[in-house]
Coordinates of C-alpha atoms in Angstrom, one line a residue:
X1 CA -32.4 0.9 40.6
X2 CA -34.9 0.3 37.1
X3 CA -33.0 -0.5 33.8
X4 CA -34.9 1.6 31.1
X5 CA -34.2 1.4 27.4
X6 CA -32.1 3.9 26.5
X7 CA -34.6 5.5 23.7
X8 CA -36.2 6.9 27.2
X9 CA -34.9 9.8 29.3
X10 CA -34.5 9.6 33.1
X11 CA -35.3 12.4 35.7
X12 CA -33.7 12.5 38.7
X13 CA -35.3 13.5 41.9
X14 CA -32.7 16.7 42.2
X15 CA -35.4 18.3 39.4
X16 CA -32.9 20.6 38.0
X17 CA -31.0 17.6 35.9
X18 CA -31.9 15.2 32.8
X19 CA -30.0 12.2 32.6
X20 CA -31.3 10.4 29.1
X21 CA -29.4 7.8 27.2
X22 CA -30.9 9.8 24.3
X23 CA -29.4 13.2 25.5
X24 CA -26.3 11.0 25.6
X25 CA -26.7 9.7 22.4
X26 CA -27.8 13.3 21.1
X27 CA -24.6 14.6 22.7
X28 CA -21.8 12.2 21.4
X29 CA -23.2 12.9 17.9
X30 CA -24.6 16.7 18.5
X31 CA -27.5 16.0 15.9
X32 CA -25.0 14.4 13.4
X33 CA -22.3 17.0 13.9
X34 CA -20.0 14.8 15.8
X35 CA -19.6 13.2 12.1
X36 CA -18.8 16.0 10.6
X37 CA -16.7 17.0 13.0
X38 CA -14.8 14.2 12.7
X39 CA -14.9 13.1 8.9
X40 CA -11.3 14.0 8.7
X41 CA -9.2 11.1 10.4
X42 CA -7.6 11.5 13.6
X43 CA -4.0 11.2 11.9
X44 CA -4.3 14.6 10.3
X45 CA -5.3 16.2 13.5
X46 CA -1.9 15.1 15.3
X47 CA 0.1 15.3 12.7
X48 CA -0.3 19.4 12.3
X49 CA -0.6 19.6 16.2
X50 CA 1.8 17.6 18.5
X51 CA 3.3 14.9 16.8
X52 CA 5.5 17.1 14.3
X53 CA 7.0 19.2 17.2
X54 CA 7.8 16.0 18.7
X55 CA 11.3 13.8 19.2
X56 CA 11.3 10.7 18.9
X57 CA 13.4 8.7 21.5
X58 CA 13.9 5.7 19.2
X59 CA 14.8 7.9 16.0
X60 CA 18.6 8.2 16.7
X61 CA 18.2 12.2 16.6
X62 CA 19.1 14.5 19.3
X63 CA 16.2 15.9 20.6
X64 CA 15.6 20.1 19.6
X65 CA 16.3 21.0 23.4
X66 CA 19.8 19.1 23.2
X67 CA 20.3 20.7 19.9
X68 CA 19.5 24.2 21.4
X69 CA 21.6 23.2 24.8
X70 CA 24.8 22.2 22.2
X71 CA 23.9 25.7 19.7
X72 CA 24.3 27.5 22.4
X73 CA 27.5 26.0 24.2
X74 CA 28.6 27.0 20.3
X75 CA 27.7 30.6 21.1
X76 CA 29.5 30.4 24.5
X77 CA 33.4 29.9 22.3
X78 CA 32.7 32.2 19.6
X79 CA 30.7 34.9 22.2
X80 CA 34.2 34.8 24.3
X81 CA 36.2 34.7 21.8
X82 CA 35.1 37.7 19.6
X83 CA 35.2 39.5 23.3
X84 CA 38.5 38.6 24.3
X85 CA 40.3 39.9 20.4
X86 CA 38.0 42.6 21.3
X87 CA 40.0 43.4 24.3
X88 CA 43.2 42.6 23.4
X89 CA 43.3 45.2 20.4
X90 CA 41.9 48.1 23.0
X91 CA 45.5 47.3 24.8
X92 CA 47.1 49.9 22.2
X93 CA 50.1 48.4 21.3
X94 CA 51.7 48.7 18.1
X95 CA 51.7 47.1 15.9
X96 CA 48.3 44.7 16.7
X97 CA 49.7 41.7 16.6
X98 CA 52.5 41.9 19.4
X99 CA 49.2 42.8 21.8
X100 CA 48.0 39.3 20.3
X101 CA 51.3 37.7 20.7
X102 CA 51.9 39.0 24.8
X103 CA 48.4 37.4 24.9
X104 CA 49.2 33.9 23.4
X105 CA 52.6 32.7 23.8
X106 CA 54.0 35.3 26.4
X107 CA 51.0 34.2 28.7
X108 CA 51.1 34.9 32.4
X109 CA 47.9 34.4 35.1
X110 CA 48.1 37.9 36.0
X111 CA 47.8 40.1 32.7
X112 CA 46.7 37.9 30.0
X113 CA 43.1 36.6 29.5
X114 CA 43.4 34.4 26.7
X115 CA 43.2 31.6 29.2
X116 CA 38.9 32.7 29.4
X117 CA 38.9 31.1 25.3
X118 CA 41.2 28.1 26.6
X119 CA 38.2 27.4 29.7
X120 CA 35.5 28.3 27.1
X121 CA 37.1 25.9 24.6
X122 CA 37.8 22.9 27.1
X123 CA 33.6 23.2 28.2
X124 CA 32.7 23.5 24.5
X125 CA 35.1 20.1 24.0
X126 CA 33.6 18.3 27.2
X127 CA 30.0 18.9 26.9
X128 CA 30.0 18.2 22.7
X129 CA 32.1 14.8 23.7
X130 CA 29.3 14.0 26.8
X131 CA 26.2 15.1 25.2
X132 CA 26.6 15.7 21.6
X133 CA 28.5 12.7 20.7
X134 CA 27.8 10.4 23.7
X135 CA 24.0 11.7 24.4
X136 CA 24.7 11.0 28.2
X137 CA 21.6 12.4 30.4
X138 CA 23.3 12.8 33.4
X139 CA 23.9 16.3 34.8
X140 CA 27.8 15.2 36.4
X141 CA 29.8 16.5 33.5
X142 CA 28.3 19.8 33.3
X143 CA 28.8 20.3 37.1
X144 CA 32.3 19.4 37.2
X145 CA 32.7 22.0 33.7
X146 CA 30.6 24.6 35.7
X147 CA 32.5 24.2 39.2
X148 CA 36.1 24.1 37.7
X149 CA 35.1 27.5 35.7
X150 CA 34.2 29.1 38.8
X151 CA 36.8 28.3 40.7
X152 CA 39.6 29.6 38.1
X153 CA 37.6 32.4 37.8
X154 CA 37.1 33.3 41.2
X155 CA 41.4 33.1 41.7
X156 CA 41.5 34.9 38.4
X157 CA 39.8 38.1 39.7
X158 CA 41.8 38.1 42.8
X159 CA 45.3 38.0 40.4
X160 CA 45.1 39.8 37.6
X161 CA 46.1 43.0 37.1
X162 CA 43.4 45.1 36.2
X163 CA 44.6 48.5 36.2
X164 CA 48.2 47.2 34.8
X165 CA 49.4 50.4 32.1
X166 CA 51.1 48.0 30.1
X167 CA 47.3 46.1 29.4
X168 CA 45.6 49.8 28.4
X169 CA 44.8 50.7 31.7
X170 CA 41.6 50.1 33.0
X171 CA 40.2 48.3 29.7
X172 CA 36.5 47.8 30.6
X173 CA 36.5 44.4 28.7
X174 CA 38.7 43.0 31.1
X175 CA 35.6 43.4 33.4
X176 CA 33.0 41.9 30.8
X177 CA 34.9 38.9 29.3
X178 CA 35.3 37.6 32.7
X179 CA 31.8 38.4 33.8
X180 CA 30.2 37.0 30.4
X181 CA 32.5 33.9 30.7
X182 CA 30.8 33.1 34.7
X183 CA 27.2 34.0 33.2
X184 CA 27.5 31.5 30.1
X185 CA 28.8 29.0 32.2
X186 CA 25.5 29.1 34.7
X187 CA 23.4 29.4 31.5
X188 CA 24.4 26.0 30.3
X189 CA 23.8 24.5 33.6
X190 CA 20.1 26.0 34.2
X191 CA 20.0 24.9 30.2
X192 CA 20.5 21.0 30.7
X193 CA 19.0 20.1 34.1
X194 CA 16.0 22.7 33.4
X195 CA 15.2 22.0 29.9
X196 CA 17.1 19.0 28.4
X197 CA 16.9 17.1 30.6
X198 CA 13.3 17.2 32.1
X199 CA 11.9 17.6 28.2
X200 CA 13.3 14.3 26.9
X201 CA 12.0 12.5 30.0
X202 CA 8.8 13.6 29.9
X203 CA 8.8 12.7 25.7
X204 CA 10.1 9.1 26.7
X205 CA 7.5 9.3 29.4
X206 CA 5.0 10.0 27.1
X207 CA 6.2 7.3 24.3
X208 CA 6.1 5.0 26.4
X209 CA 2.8 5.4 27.5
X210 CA 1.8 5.9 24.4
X211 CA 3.1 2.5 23.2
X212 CA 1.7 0.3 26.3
X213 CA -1.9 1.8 26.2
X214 CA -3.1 4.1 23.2
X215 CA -2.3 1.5 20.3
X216 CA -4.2 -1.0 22.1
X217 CA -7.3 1.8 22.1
X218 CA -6.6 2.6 18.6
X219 CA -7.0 -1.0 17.4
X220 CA -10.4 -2.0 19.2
X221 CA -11.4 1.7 17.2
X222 CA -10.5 0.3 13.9
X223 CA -12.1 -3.2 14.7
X224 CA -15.1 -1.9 16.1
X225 CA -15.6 -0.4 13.0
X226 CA -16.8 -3.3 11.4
X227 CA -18.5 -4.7 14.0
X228 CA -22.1 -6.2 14.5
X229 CA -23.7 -3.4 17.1
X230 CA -26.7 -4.5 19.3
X231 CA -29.1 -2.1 19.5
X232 CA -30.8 -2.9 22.1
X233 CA -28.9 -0.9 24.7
X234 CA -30.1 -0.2 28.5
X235 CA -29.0 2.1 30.9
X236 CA -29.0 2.4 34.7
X237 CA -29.6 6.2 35.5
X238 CA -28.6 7.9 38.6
X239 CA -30.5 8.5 41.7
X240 CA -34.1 6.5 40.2
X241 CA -37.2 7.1 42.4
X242 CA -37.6 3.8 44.1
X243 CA -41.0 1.6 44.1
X244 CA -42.3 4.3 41.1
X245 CA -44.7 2.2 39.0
X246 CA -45.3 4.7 36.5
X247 CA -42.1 5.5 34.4
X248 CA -43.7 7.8 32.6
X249 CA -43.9 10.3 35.1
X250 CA -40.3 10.3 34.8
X251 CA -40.0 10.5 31.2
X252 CA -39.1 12.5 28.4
X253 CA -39.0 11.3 25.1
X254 CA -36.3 12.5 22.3
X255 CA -37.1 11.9 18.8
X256 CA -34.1 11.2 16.1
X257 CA -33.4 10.6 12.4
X258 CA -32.3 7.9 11.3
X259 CA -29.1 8.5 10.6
X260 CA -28.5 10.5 13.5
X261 CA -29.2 7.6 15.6
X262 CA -27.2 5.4 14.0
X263 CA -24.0 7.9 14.3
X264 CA -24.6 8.5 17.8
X265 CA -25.4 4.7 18.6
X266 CA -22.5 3.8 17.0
X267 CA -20.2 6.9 19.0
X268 CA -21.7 5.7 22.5
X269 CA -21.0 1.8 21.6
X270 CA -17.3 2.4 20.8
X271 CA -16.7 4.4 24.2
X272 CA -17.8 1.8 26.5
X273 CA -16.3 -0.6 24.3
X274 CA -13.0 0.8 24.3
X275 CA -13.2 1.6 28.4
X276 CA -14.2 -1.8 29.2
X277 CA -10.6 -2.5 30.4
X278 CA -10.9 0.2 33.1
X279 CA -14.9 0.1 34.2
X280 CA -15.3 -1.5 37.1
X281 CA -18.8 -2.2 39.5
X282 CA -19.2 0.7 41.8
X283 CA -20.6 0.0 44.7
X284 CA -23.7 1.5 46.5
X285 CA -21.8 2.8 49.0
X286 CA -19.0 4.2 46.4
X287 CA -22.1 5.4 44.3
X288 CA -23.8 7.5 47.6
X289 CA -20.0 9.2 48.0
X290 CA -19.8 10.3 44.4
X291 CA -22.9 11.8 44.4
X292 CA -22.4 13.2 47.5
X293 CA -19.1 15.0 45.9
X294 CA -20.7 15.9 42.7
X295 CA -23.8 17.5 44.6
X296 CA -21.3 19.6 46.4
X297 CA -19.3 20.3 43.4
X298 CA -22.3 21.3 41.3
X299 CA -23.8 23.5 43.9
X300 CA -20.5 24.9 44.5
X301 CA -19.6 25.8 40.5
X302 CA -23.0 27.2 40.2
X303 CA -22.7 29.6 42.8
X304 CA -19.0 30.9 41.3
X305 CA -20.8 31.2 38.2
X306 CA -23.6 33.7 39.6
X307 CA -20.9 35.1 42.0
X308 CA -20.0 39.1 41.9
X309 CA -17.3 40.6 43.2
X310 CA -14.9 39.1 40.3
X311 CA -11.4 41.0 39.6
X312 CA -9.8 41.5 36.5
X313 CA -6.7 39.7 36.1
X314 CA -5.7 40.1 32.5
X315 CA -7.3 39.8 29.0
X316 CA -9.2 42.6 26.4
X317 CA -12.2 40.7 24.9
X318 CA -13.6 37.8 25.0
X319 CA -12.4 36.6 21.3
X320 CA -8.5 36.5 23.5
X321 CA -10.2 35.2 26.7
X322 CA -10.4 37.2 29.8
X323 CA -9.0 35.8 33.0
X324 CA -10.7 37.3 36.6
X325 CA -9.8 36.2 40.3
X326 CA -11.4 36.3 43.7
X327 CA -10.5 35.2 47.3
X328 CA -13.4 33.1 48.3
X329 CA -12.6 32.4 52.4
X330 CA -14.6 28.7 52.3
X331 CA -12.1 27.4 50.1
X332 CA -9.2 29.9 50.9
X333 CA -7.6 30.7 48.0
X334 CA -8.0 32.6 45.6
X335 CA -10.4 31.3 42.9
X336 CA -9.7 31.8 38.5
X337 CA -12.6 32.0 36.5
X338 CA -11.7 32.1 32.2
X339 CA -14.4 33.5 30.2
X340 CA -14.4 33.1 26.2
X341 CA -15.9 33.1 22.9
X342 CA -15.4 30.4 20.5
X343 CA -16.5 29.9 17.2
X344 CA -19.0 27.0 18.0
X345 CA -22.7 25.9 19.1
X346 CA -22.7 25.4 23.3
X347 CA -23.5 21.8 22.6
X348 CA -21.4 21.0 20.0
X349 CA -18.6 22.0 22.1
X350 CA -19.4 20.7 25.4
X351 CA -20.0 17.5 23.8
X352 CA -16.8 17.5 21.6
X353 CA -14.8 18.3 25.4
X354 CA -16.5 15.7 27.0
X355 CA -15.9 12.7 25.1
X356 CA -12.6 14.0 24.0
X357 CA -11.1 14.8 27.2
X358 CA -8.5 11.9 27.0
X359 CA -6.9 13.3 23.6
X360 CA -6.4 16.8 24.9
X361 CA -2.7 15.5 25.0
X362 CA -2.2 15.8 21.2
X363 CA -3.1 19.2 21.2
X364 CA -2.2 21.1 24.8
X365 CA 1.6 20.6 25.9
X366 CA 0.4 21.3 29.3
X367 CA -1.1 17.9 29.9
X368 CA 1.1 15.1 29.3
X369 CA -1.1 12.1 30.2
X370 CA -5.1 12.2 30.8
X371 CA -7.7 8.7 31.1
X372 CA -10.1 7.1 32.6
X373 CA -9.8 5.3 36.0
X374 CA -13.2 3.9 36.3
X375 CA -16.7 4.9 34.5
X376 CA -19.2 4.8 36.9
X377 CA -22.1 5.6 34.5
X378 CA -22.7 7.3 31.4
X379 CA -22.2 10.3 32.3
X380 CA -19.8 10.3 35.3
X381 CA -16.3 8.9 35.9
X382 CA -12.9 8.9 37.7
X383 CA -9.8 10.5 35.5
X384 CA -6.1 10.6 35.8
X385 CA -4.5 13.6 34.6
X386 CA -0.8 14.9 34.8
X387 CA 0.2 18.3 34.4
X388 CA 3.7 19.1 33.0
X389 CA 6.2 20.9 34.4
X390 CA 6.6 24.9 34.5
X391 CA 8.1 27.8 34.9
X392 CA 11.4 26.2 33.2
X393 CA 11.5 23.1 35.6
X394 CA 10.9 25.3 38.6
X395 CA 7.2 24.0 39.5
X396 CA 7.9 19.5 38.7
X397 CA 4.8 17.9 37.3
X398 CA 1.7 17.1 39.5
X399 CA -0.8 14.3 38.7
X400 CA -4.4 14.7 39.5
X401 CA -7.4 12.3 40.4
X402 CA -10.7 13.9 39.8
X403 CA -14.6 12.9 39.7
X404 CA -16.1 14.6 36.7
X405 CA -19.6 14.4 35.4
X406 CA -21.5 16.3 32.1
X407 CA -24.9 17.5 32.1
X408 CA -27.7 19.6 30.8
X409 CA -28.7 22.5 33.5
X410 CA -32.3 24.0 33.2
X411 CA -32.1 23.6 29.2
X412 CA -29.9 26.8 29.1
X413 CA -26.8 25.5 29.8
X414 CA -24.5 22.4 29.9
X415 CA -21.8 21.6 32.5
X416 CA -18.9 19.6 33.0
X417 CA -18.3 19.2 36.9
X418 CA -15.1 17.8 38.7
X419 CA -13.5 17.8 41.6
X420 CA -10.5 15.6 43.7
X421 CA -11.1 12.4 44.8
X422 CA -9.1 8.9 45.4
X423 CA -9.0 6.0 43.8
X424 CA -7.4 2.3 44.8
X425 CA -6.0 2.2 41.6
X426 CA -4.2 5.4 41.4
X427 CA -2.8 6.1 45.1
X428 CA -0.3 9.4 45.4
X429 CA 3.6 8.1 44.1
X430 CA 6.9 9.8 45.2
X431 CA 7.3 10.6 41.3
X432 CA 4.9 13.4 40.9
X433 CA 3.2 16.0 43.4
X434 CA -0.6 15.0 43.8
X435 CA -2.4 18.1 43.1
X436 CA -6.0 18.8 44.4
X437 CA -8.9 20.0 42.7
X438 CA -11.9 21.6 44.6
X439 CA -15.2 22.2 43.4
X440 CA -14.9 23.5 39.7
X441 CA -15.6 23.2 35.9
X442 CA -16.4 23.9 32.3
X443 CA -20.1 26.1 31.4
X444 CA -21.4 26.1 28.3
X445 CA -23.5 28.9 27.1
X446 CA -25.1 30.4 24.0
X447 CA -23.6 34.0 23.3
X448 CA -26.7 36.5 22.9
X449 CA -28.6 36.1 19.7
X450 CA -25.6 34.3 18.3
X451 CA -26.8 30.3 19.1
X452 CA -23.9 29.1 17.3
X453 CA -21.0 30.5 19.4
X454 CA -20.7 29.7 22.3
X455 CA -19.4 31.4 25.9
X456 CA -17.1 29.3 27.6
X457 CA -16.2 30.0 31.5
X458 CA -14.2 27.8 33.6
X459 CA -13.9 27.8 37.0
X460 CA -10.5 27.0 38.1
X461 CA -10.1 25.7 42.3
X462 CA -6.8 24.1 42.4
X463 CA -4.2 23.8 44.9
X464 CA -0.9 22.3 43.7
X465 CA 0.6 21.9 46.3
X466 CA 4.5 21.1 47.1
X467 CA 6.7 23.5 48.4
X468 CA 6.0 26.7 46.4
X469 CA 4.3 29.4 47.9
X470 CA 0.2 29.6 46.9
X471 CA 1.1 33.7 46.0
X472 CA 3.6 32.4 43.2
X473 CA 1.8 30.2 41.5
X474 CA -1.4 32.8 41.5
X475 CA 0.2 35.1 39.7
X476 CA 1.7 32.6 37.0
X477 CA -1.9 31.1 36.3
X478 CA -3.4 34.4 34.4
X479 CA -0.4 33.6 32.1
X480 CA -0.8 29.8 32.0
X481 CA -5.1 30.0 31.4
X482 CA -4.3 32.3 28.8
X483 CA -2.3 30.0 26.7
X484 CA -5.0 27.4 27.3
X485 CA -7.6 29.3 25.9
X486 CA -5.4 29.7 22.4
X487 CA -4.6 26.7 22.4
X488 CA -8.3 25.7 22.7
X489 CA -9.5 28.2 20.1
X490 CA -6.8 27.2 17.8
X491 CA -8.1 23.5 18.4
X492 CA -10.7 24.0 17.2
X493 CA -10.4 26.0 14.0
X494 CA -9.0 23.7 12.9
X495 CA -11.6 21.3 13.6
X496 CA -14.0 23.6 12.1
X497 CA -11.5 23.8 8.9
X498 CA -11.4 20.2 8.6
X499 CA -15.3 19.9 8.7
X500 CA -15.6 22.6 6.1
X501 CA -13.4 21.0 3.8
X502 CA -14.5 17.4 4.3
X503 CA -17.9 19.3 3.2

């Protein structure tokens, strides 16, 4: 393996793929755009994305899903209520209140159903006191309120006296209030051990790790900032020609600016320096498998990219993002490719993805944690990524571990590859599923005689496993690529807003 200056470019013996240090550099400042890109602080970004919409566990406020649980245990007492004097006036006696007063202090089990607002009342007064008042997180008190409603229910129906003359006859509210009353009940139940629940554990979750690991990163940004860089960089490319004496043949030089150097130097200096905690010597045996992986992976997203025979799933232009689908038998399942235009230069954008891949956090619900397990070189390493929950609670979180590297393809396009691997330092937990990624990515392309937009495909190959059926979760991922595509557009207007008025 030769150590080259980094001013110098590196071809590899595959001959379809430039690994420089100044393509790096030129990519992690995209010709001095990465500045501008970036001249509005980070703070501003999260504050309009994530951070508002978030609770804080340490605030001493109750989270918005607990305030929309308790709104709607609210809605439960007046909802049975209003119902119940509903009924009770459609009884036809005269004058109204004696109906009211039969209801209320003549009460009997078998024609009266003011006891529905007494049960509504006593799990309005139980759940405030537990979760309201107390903030419990437990699921115990709204399983005993749910189970003693369904059981009084279930001996109500069998009692009362539906078609009684004295109660109006067959009143058809006598029907809905106890109906409504069983449904409202359930409702709260899915509510808290779907929603409230799972959401404020995922938040702490996500304080948490946001306390233990991103301050530290954040501070060695802000003091690296005023550090002394060495310029004299070197870097170890991938896959070298051994015993070549002439580096030139291997060459190709890439001329900068000044200034752009020094923005992209000073870019590429603060990554490594703030992964140094988690890069670690990768062995040549480790080294042979990765490439081994990636080759497959590249050859593999390459092929998908050129690949007919793609079915429309859902989506009308490519400004909205258009979803397709095809059952390809070597990795049976079916196969996602997302296709759309956004409103930035190919290697602006790939770059901006690349180096930012570990922030997508602030700005995508979807992922709630995403770093870097090792960096093996410059342009390849191992992530961690989890993937919240969905479909209400129904599909629990997955974690994956994937290999990913970024590269220039044939000076037409750029790549992002990835695909599952293993790592010592990340094995499978009971706490979350371990997904598994095959052979997929992000492309990069110029949109036709429009060099400053860019057409963004990604190739999805995942298999999430658990216990769900591969059918369900097919047809869900249209829906959930979708909202990832407007959430990445959205991204980055803004970005683009922010650059314009930094300008």
């Amino acid at each position: 393996m030769k150590y080259i200056k980094s001013e110098k470019s590196v071809q590899t013996d595959r001959g379809d793929m430039v690994y420089s240090q100044s393509a790096m550099d030129r990519t992690q400042s995209g010709v001095s755009t990465r500045t501008n890109y970036y001249s509005i602080p980070d703070e501003s970004h999260s504050q309009s994305q994530s951070l508002s919409r978030e609770w804080d566990p340490q605030g001493g406020k109750m989270s918005p899903a607990r305030r929309t649980f308790c709104l709607f245990t609210t809605f439960d007492l007046i909802l049975t209520f209003i119902l119940w004097v509903i009924y009770t006036q459609l009884i036809g006696k005269t004058p109204i209140w004696k109906a009211f007063e039969d209801q209320v202090f003549n009460y009997t089990f078998q024609a009266s159903l003011f006891d529905t607002v007494m049960i509504s009342t006593a799990r309005f007064t139980f759940i405030m006191l537990a979760y309201a008042l107390f903030r419990i997180s437990h699921w115990w008190v709204i399983a005993i309120s749910t189970s003693m409603t369904c059981i009084y229910l279930l001996f109500k129906c069998f009692l009362f006296e539906f078609n009684d003359s004295l109660l109006g006859g067959k009143n058809p509210l006598s029907y809905i209030v106890l109906i409504v009353c069983f449904v409202l009940a359930w409702i709260e139940t899915w509510m808290l051990d779907f929603k409230v629940v799972p959401t404020e554990k995922r938040l702490r979750h996500r304080t948490h790790h946001s306390d233990d690991e991103r301050e530290p990163l954040l501070s060695h940004q802000r003091s690296d900032r005023y550090s002394v860089e060495d310029t004299r960089e070197f870097y170890s490319p991938v896959n070298t020609p051994e015993g070549s004496e002439d580096e030139g043949d291997h060459l190709h030089g890439v001329q900068h600016g000044h200034s752009t150097h020094h923005h992209n130097h000073h870019h590429h200096h603060r990554r490594h320096h703030d992964q140094s905690s988690i890069t670690s010597s990768t062995s040549r045996k480790d080294a042979e498998h990765y490439n081994q992986l990636l080759d497959e992976a590249k050859s593999a997203l390459l092929e998908m990219i050129s690949m007919d025979g793609w079915k429309l799933e859902t989506g009308k232009n490519l400004q909205e993002g258009i979803i397709y689908s095809q059952n390809i038998k070597k990795f049976g399942r079916k196969i996602f490719k997302l296709q759309g235009v956004i409103d930035m230069a190919p290697h602006d954008l790939w770059q901006d993805m690349v180096n930012t891949l570990n922030d997508s956090p602030k700005w995508n619900p979807t992922i709630l944690e995403s770093r870097p397990l090792q960096v093996v070189d410059d342009c390849t390493e191992i992530t961690y990524n989890i993937a919240a929950e969905g479909a209400g609670g129904l599909v629990s979180a997955r974690d994956f571990v994937s290999l990913r590297q970024w590269m220039c393809y044939n000076n037409s396009m750029y790549l992002s590859v990835s695909i599952s691997t293993t790592h010592s330092d990340m094995p499978p937990t009971k706490k979350y599923v371990r997904g598994d990624n095959g052979p997929g990515g992000w492309v990069f392309e110029s949109v036709e005689n429009e060099p400053d937009r860019c057409l963004f495909t990604w190739i999805v190959n995942t298999n999430l496993k658990g216990w769900l059926p591969q059918a369900a979760i097919d047809q869900a991922m249209s829906g959930v690529l979708v909202s990832y595509f407007k959430l990445l557009v959205d991204h980055y207007k803004e970005i683009i807003a922010q650059r314009t008025n930094g300008l």
